[in-house]
PDB file of N, CA and C in Angstrom:
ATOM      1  N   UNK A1272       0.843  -1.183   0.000  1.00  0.00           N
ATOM      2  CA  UNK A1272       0.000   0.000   0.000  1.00  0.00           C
ATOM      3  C   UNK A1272       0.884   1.241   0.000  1.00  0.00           C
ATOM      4  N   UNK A1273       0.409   2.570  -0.665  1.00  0.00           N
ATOM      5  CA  UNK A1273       1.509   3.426  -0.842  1.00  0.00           C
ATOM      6  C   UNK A1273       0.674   4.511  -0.011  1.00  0.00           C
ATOM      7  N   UNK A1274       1.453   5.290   0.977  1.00  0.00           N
ATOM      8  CA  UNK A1274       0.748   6.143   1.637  1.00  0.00           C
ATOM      9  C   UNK A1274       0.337   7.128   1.041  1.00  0.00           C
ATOM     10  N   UNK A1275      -0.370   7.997   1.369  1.00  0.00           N
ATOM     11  CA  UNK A1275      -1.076   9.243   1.175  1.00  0.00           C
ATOM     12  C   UNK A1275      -0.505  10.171   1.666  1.00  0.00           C
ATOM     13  N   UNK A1276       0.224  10.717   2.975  1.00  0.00           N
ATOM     14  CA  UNK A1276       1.075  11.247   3.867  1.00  0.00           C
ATOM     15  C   UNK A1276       2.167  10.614   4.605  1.00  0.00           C
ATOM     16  N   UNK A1277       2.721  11.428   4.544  1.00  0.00           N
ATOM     17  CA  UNK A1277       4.150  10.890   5.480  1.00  0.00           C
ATOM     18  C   UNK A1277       4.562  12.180   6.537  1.00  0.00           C
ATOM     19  N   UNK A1278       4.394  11.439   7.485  1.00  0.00           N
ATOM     20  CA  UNK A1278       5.082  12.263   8.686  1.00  0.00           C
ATOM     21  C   UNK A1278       6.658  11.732   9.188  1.00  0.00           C
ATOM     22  N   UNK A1279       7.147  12.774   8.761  1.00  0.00           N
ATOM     23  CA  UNK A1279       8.703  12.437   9.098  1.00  0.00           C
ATOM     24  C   UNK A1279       9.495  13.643   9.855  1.00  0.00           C
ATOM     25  N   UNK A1280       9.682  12.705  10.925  1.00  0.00           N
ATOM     26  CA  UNK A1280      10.923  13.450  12.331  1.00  0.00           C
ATOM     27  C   UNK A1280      12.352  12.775  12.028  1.00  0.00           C
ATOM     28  N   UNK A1281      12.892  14.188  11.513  1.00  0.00           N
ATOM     29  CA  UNK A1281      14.455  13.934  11.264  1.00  0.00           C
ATOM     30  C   UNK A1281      15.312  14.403  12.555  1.00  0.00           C
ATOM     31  N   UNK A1282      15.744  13.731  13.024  1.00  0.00           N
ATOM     32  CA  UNK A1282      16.450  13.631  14.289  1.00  0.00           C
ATOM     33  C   UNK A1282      18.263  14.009  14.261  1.00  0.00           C
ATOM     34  N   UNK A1283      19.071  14.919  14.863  1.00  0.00           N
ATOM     35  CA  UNK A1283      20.641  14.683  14.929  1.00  0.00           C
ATOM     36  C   UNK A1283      20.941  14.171  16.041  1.00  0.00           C
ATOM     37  N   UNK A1284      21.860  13.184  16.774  1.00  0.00           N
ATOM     38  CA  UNK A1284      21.585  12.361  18.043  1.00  0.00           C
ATOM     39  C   UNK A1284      22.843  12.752  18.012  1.00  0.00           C
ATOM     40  N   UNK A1285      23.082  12.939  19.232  1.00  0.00           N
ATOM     41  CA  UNK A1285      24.472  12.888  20.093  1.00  0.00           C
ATOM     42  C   UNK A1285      24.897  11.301  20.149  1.00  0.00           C
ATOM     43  N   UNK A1286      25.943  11.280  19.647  1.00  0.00           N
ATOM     44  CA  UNK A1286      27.311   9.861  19.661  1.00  0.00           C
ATOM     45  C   UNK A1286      26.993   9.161  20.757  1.00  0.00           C
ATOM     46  N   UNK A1287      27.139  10.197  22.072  1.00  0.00           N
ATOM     47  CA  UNK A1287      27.385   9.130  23.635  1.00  0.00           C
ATOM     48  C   UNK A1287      25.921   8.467  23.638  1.00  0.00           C
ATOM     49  N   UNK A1288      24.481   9.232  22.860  1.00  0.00           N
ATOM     50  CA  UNK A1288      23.647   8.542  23.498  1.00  0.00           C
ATOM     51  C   UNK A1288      22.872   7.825  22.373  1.00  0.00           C
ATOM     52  N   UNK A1289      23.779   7.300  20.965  1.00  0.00           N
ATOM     53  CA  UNK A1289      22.836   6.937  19.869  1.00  0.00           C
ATOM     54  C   UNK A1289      22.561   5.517  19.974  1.00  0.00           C
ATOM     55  N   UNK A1290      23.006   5.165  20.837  1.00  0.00           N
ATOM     56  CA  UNK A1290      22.669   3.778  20.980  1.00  0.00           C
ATOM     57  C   UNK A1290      21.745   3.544  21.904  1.00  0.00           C
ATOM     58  N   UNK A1291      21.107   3.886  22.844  1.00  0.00           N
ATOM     59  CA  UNK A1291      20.431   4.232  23.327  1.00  0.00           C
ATOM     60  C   UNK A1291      19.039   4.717  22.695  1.00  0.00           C
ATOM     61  N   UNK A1292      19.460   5.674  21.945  1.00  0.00           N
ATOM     62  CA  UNK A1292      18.162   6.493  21.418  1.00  0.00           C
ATOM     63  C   UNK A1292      17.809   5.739  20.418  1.00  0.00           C
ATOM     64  N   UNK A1293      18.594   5.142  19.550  1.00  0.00           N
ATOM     65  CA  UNK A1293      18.154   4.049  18.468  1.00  0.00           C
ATOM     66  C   UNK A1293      17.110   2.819  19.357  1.00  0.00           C
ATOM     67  N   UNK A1294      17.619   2.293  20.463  1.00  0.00           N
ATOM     68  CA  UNK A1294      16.791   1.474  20.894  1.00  0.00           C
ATOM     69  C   UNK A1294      15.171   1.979  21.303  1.00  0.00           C
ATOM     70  N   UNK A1295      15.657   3.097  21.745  1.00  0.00           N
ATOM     71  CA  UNK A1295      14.266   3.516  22.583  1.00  0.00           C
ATOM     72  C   UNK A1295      13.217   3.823  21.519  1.00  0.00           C
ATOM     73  N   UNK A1296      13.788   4.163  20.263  1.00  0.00           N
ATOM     74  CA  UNK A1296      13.116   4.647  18.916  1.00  0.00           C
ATOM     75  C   UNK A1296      12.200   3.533  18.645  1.00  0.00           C
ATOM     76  N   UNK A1297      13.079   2.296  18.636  1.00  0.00           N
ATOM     77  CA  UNK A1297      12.271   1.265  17.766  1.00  0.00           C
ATOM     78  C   UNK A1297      11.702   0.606  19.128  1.00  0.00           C
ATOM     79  N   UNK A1298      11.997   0.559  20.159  1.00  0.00           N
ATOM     80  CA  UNK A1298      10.859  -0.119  21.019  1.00  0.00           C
ATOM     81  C   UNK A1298       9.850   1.182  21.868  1.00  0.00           C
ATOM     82  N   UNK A1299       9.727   1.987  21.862  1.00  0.00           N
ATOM     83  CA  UNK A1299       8.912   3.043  22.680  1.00  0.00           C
ATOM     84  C   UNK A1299       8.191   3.924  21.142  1.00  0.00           C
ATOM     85  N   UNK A1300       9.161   4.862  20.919  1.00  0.00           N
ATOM     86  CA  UNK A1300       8.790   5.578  20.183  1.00  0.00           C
ATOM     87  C   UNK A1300       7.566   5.471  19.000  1.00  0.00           C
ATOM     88  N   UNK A1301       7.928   5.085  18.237  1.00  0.00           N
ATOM     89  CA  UNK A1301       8.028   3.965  17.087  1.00  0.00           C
ATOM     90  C   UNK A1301       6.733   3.510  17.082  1.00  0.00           C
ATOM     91  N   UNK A1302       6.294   2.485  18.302  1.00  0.00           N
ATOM     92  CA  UNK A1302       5.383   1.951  18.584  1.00  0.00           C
ATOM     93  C   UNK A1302       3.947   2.668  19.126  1.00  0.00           C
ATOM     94  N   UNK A1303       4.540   3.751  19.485  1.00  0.00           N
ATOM     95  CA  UNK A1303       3.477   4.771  20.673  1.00  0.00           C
ATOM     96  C   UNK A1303       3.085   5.507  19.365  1.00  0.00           C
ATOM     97  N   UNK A1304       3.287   5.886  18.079  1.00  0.00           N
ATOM     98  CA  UNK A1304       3.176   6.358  17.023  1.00  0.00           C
ATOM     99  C   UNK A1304       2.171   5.717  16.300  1.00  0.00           C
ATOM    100  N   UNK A1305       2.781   4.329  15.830  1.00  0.00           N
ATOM    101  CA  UNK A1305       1.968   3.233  15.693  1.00  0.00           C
ATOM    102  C   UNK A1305       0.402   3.033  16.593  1.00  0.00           C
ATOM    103  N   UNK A1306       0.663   2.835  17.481  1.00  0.00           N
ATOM    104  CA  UNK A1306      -0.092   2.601  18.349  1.00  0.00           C
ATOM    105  C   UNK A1306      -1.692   3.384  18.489  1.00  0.00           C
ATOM    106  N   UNK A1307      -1.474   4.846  17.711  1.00  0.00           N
ATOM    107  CA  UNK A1307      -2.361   5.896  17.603  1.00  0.00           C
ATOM    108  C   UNK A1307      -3.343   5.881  16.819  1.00  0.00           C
ATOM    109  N   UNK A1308      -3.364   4.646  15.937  1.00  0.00           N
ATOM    110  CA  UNK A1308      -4.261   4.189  14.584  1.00  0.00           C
ATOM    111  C   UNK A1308      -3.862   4.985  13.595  1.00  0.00           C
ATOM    112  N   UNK A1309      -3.119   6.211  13.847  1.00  0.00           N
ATOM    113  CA  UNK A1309      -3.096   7.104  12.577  1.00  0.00           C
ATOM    114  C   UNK A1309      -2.377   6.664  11.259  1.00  0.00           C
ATOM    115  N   UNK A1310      -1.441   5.566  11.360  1.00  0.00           N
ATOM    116  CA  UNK A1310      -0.360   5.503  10.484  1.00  0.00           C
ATOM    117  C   UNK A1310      -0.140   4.107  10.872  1.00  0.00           C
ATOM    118  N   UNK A1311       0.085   3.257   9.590  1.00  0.00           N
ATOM    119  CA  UNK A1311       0.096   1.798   8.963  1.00  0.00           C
ATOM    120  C   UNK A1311       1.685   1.521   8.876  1.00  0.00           C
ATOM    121  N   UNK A1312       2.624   2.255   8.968  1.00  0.00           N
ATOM    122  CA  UNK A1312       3.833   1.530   9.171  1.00  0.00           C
ATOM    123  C   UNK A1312       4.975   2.477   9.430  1.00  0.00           C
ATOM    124  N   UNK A1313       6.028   2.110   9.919  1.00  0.00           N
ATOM    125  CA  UNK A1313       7.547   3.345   9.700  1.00  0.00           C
ATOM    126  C   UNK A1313       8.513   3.093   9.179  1.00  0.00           C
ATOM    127  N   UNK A1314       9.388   3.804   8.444  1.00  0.00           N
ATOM    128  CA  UNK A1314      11.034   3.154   8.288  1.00  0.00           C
ATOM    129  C   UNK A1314      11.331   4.310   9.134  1.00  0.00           C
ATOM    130  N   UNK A1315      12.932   3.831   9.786  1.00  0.00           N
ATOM    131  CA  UNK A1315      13.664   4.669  10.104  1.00  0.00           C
ATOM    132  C   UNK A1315      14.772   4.589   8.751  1.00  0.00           C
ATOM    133  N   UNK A1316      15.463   5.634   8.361  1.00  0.00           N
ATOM    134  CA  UNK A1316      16.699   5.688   7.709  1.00  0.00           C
ATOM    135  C   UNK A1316      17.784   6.660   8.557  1.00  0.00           C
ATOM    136  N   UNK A1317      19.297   5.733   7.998  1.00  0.00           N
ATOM    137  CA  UNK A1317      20.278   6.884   8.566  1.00  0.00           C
ATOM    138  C   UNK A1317      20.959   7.962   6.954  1.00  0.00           C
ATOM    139  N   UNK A1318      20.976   9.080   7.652  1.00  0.00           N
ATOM    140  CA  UNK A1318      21.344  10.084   6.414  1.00  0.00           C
ATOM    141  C   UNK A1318      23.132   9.351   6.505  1.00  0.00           C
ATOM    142  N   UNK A1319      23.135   9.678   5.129  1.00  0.00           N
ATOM    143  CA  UNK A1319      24.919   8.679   4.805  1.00  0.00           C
ATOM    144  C   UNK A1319      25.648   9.693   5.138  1.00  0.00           C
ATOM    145  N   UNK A1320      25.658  11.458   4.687  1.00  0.00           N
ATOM    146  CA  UNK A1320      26.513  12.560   5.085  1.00  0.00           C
ATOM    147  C   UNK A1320      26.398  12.882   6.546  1.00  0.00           C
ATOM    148  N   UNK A1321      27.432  13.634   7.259  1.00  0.00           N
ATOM    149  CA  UNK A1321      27.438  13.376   8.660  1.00  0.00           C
ATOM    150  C   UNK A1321      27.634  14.712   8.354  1.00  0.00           C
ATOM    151  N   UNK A1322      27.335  15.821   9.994  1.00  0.00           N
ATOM    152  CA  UNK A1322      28.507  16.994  10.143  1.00  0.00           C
ATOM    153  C   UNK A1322      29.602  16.954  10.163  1.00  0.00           C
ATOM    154  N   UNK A1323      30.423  18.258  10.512  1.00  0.00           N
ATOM    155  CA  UNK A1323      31.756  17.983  10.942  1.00  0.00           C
ATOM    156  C   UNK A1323      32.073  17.128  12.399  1.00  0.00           C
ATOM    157  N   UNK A1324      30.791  17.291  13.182  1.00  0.00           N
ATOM    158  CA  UNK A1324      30.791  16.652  14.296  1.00  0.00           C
ATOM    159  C   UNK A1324      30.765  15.273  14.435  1.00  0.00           C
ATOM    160  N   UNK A1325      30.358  14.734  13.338  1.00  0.00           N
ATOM    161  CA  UNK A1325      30.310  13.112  13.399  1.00  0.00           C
ATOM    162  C   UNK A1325      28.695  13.091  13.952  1.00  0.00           C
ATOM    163  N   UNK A1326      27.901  13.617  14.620  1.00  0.00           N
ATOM    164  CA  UNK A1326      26.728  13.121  15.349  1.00  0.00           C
ATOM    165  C   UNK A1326      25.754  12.411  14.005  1.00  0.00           C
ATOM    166  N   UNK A1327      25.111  11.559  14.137  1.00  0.00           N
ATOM    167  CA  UNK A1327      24.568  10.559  13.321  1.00  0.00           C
ATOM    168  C   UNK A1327      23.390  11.064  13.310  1.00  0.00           C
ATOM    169  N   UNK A1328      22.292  11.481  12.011  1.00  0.00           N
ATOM    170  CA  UNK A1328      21.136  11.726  11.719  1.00  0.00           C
ATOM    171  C   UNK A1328      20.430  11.105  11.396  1.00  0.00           C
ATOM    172  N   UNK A1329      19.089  11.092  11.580  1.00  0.00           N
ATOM    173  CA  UNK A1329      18.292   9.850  11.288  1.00  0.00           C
ATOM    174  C   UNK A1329      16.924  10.532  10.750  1.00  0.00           C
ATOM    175  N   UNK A1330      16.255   9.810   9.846  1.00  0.00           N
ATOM    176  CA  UNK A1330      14.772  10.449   9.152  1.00  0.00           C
ATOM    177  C   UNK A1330      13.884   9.124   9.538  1.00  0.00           C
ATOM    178  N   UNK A1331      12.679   9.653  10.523  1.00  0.00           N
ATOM    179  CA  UNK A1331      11.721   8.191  10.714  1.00  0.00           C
ATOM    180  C   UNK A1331      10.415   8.343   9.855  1.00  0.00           C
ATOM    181  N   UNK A1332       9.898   7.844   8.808  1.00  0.00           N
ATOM    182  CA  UNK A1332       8.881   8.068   7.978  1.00  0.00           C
ATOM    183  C   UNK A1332       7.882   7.078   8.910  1.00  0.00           C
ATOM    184  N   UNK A1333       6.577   8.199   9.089  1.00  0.00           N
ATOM    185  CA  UNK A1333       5.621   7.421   9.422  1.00  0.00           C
ATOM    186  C   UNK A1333       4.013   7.489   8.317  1.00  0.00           C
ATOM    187  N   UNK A1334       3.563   6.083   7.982  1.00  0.00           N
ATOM    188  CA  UNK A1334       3.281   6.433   7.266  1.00  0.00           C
ATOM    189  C   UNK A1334       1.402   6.362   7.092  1.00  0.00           C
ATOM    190  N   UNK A1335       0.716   7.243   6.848  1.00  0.00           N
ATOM    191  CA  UNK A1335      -0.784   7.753   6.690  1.00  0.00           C
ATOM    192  C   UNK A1335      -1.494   7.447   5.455  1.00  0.00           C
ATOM    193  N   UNK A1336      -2.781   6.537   5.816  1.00  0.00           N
ATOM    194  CA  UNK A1336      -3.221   6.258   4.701  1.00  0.00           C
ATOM    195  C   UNK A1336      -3.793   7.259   4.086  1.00  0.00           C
ATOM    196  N   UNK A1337      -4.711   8.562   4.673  1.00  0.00           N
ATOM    197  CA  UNK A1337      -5.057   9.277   4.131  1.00  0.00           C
ATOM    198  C   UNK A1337      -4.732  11.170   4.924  1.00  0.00           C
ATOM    199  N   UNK A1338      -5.385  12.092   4.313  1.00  0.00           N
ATOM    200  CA  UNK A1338      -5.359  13.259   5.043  1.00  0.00           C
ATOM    201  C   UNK A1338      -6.181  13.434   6.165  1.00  0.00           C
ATOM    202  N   UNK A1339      -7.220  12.944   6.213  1.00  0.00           N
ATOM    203  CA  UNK A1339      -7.997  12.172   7.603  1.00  0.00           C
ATOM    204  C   UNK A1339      -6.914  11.809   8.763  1.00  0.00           C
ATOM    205  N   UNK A1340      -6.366  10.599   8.484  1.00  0.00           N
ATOM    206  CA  UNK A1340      -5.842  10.220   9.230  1.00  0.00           C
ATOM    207  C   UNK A1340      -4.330  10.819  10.278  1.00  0.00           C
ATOM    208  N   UNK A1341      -3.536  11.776   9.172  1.00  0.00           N
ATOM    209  CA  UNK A1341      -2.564  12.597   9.245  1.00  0.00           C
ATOM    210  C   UNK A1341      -3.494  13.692  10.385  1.00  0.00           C
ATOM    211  N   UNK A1342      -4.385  14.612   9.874  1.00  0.00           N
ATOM    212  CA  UNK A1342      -4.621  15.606  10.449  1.00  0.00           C
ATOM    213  C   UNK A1342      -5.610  14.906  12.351  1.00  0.00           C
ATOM    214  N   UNK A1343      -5.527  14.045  12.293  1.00  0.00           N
ATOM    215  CA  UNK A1343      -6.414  13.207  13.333  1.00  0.00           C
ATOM    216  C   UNK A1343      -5.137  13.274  14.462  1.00  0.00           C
ATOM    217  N   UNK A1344      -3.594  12.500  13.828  1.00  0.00           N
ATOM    218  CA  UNK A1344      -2.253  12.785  14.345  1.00  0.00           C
ATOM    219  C   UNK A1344      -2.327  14.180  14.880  1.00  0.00           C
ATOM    220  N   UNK A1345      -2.299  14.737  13.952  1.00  0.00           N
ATOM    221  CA  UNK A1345      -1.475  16.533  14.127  1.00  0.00           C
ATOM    222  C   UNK A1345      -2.231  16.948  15.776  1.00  0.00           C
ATOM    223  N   UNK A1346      -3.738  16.873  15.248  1.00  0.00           N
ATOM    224  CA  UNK A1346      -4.877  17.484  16.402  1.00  0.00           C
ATOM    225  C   UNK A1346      -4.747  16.714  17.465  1.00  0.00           C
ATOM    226  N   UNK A1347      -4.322  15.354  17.680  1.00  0.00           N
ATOM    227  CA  UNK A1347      -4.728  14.440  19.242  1.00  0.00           C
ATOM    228  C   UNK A1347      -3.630  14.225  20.257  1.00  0.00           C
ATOM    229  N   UNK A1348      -2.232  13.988  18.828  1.00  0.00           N
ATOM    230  CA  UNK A1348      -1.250  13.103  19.305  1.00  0.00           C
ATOM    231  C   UNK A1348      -0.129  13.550  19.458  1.00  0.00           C
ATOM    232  N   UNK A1349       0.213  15.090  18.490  1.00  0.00           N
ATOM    233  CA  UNK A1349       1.578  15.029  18.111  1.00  0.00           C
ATOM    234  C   UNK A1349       1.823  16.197  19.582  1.00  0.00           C
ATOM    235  N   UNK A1350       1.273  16.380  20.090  1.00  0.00           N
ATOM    236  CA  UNK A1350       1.678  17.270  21.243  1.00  0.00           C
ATOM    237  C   UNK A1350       2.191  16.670  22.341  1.00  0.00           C
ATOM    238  N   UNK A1351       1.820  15.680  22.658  1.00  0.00           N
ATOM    239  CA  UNK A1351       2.209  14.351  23.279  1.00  0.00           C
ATOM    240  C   UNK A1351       3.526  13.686  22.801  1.00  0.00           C
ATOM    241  N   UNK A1352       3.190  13.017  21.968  1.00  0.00           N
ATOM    242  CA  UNK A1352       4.868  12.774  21.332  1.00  0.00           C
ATOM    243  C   UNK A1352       5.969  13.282  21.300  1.00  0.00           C
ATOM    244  N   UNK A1353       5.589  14.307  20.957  1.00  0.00           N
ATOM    245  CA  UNK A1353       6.575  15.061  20.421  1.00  0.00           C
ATOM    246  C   UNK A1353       6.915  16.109  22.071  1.00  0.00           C
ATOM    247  N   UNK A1354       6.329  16.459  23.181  1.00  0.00           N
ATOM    248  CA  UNK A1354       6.848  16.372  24.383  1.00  0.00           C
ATOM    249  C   UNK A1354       7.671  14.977  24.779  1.00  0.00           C
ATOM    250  N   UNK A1355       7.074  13.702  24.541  1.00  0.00           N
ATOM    251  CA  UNK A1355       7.582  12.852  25.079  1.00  0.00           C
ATOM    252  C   UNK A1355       9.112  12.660  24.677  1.00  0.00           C
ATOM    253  N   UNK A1356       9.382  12.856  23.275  1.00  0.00           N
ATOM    254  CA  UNK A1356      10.820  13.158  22.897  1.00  0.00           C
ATOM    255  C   UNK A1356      11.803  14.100  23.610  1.00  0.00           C
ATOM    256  N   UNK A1357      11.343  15.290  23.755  1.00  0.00           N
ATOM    257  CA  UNK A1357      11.927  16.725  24.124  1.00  0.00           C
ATOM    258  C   UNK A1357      12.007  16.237  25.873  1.00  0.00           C
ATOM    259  N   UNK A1358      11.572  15.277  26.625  1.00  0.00           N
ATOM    260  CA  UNK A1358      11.493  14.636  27.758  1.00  0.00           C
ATOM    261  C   UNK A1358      12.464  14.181  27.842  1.00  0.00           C
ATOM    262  N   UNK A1359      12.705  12.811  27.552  1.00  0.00           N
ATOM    263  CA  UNK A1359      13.323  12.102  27.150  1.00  0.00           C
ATOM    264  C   UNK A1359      15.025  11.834  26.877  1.00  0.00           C
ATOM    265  N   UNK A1360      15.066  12.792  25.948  1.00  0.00           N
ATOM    266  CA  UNK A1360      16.316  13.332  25.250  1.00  0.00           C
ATOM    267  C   UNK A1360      17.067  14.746  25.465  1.00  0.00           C
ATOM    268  N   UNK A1361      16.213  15.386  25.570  1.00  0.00           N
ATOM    269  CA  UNK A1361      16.816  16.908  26.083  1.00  0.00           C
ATOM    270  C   UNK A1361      17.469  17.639  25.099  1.00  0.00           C
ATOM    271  N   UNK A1362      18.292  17.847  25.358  1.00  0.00           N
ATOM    272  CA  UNK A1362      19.704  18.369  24.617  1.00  0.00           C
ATOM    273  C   UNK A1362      20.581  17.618  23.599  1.00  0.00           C
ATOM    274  N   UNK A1363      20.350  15.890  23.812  1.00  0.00           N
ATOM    275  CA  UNK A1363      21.069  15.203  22.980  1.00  0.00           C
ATOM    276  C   UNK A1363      20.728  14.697  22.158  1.00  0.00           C
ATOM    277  N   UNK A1364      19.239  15.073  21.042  1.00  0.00           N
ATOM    278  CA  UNK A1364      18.898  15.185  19.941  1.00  0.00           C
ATOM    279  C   UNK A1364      18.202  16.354  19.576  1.00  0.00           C
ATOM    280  N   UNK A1365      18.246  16.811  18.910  1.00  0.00           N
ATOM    281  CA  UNK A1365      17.818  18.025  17.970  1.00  0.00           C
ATOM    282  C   UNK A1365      16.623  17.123  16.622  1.00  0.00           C
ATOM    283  N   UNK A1366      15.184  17.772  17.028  1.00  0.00           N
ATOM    284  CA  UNK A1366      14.755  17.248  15.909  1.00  0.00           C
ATOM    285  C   UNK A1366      13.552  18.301  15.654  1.00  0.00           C
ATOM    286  N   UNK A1367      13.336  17.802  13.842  1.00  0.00           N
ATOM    287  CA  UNK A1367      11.852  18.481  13.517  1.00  0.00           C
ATOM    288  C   UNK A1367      11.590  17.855  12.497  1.00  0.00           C
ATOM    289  N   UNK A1368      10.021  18.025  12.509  1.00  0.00           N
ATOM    290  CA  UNK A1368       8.737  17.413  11.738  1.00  0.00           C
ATOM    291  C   UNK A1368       8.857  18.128  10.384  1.00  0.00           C
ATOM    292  N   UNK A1369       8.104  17.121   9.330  1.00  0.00           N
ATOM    293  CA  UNK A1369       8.002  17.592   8.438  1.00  0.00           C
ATOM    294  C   UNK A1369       6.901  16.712   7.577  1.00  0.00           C
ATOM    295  N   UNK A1370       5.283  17.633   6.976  1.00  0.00           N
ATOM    296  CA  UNK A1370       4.491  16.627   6.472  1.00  0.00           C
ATOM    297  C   UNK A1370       4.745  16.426   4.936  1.00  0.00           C
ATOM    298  N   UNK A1371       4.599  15.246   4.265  1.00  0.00           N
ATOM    299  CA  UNK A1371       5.145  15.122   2.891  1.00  0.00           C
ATOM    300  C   UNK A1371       3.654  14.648   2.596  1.00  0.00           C
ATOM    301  N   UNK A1372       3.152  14.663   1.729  1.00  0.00           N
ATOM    302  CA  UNK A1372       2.050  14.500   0.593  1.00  0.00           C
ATOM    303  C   UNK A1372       2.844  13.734  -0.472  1.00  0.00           C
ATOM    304  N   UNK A1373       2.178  12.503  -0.749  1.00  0.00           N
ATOM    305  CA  UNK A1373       2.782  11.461  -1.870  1.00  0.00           C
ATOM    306  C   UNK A1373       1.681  11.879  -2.816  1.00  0.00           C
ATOM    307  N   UNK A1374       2.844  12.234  -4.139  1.00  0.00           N
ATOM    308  CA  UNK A1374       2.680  12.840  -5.256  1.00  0.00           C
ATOM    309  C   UNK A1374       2.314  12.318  -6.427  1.00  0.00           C
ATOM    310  N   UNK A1375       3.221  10.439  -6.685  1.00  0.00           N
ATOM    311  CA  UNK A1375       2.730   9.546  -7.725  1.00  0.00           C
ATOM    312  C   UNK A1375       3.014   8.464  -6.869  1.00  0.00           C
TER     313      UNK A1375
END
């Protein structure tokens, strides 16, 4: 099935804690996203170019069958989440949202 929307949080993670945050991604995060009915599946990807800093970036596509379902996210959930990150992590990821509309 090819989504309709994509909600994607591109993340820069601090080194000391990416191992960590990778785990918590795919067992907490990930799932609590999932979990919302809004969206039928995720990839995470890692971006291949780094900073000068080395810190490792990551893009998590989540993905919406329709604009229904996306804007159901935006209004219930993403205030929640997206505290629960900024909780969580603090200072040692830097991230932001971005909605994509699938085009063909």
């Amino acid at each position: 099935m090819k989504p309709a929307y994509i909600w994607n949080v591109t993340t820069k993670v601090a080194r000391e804690v990416h191992d960590q945050w990778l785990n918590w991604m795919q067992e907490v995060y990930i799932p609590s996203f999932l979990a919302t009915g809004c969206f039928y599946d995720a990839m995470v990807l890692k971006l291949m170019n780094r900073d000068e800093d080395g810190d490792p970036t990551y893009a998590v596509q989540f993905y919406a069958r329709s604009a229904a379902d996306y804007e159901q996210f935006a209004a219930s959930h993403y205030a929640t989440l997206n505290a629960q990150m900024k909780t969580t992590w603090g200072t040692d990821c830097y991230s932001f949202e971005s909605v994509l509309q699938v085009v063909n």
